[in-house]
Short mmCIF file of C-alpha atoms in Angstrom, two decimals:
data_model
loop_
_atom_site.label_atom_id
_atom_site.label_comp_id
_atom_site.label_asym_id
_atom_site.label_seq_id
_atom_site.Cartn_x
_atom_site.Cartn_y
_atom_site.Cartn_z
CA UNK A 35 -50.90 -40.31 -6.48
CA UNK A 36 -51.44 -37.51 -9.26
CA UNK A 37 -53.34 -35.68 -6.13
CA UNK A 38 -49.74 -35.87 -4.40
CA UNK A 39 -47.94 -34.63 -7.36
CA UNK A 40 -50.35 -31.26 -8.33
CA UNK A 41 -48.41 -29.09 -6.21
CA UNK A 42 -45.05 -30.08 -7.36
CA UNK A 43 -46.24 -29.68 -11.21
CA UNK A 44 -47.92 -26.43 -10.43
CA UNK A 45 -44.16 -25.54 -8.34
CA UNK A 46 -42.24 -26.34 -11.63
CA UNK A 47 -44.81 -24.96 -14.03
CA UNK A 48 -44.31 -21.50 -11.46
CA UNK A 49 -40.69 -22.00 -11.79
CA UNK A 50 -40.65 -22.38 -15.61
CA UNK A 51 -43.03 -18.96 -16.25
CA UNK A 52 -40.35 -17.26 -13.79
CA UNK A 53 -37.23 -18.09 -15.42
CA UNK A 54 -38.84 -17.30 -19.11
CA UNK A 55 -40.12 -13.95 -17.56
CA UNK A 56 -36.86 -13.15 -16.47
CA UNK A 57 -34.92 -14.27 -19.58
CA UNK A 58 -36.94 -11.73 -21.22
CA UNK A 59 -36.48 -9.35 -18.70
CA UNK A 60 -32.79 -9.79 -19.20
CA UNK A 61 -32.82 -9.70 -23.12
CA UNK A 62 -35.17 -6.32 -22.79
CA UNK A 63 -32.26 -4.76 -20.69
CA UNK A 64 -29.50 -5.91 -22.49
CA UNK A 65 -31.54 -4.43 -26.17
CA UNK A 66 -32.06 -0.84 -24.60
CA UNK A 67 -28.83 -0.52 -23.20
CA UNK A 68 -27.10 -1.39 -26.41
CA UNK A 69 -29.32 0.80 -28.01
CA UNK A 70 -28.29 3.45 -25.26
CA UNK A 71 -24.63 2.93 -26.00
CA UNK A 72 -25.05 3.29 -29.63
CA UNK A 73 -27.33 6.26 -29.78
CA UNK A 74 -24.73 9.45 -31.06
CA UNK A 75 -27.38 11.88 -29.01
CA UNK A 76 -27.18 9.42 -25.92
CA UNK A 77 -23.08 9.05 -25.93
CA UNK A 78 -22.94 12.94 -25.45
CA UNK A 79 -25.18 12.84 -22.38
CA UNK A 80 -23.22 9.84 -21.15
CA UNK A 81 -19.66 10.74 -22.15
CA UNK A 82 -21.00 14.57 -20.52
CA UNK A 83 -21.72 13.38 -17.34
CA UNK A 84 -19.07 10.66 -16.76
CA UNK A 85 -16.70 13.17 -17.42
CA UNK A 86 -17.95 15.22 -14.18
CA UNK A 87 -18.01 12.36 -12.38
CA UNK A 88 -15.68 10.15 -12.96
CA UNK A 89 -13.21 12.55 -15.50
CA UNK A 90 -10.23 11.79 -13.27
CA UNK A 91 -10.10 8.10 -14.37
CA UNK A 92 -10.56 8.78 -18.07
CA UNK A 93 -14.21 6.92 -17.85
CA UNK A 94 -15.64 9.29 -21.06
CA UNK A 95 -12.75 8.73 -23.45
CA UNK A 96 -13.40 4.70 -22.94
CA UNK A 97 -16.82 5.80 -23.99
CA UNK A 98 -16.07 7.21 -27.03
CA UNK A 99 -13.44 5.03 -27.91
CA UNK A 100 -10.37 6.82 -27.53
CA UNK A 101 -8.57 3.88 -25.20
CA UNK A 102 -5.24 5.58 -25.32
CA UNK A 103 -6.54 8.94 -24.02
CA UNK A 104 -8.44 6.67 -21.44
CA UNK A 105 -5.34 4.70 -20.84
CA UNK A 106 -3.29 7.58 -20.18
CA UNK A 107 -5.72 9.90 -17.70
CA UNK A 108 -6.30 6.47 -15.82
CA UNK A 109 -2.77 6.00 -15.47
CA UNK A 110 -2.12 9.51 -13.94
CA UNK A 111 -5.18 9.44 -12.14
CA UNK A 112 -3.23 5.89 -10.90
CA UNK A 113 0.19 8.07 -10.01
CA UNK A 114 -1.22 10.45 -8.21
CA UNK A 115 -3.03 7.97 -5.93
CA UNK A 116 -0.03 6.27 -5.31
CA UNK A 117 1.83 9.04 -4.42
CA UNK A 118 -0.45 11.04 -2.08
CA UNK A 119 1.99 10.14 0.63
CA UNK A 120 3.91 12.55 -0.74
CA UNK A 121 2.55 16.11 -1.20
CA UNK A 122 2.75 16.13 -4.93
CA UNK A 123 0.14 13.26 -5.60
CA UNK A 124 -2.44 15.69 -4.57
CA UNK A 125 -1.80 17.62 -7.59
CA UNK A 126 -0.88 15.14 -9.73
CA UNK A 127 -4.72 13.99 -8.95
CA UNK A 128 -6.11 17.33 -9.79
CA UNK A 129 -4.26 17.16 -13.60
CA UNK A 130 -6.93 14.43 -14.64
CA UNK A 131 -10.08 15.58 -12.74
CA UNK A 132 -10.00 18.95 -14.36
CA UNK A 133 -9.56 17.58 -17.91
CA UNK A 134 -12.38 15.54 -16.99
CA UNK A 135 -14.79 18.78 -15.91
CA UNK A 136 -14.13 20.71 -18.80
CA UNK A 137 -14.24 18.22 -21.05
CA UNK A 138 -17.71 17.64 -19.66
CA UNK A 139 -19.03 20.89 -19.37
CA UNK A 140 -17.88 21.55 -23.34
CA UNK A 141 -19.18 17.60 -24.34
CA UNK A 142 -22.62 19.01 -22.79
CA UNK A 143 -22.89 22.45 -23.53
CA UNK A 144 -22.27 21.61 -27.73
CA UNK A 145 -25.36 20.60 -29.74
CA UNK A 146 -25.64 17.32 -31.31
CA UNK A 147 -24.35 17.61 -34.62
CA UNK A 148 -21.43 19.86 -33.18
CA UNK A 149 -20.84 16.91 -30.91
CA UNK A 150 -20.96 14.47 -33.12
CA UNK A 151 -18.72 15.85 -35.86
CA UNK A 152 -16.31 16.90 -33.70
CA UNK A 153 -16.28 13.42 -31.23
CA UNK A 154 -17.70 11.15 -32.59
CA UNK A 155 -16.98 11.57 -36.64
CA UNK A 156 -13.79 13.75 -35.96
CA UNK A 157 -12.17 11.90 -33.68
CA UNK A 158 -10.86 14.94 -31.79
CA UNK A 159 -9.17 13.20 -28.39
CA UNK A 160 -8.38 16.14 -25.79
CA UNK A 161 -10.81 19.32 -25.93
#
């Protein structure tokens, strides 16, 4: 009967290693990507390249915590969509999205103390 039964054990013992692998797996990711977020050197990167990307929908200023800003590009970047029917959402689109590239362009181009005293410590929202 315990003959019968070895492959099930050794199926649950597989199972059991898996899942504990994976927890840690899990808990790894989740350290070094709080770590990322935290890092001042890291947010500049981040907040840089977000801005490219994603400037027209105020994705860097949710980054470094200026929600209002965020709130506000988002909601343009919201207008215009829902007016591109009409001509004018078009530009209306093109308000947020070059905010967001020259925001980038300066977040990356300043070195890390200059980004961090001026973003970060500073709190400066636009430019």
């Amino acid at each position: 009967m315990s003959d019968e039964n070895k492959p099930l054990d050794d199926a649950k013992e597989s199972a059991k290693e898996f899942a504990e692998e994976a927890k840690e797996t899990a808990r790894e990711f989740t350290d070094s990507a709080r770590e990322t977020f935290q890092s001042t050197d890291n947010k500049k990167i981040l907040a840089g390249i977000l801005a490219i990307l994603l400037g027209t929908f105020g994705v860097h200023k949710f980054i470094l915590g200026y929600n209002k800003e965020g709130f506000i590009m988002l909601a343009i970047a919201l207008v215009g969509f829902l007016t591109t029917c009409l001509v004018i959402g078009a530009f209306i689109l093109w308000i947020p999205g070059i905010i967001g590239l020259i925001e980038g362009i300066i977040y990356l181009t300043k070195s890390d103390e200059e980004f961090y005293n001026t973003y970060q410590a500073g709190k400066k929202p636009w430019f």
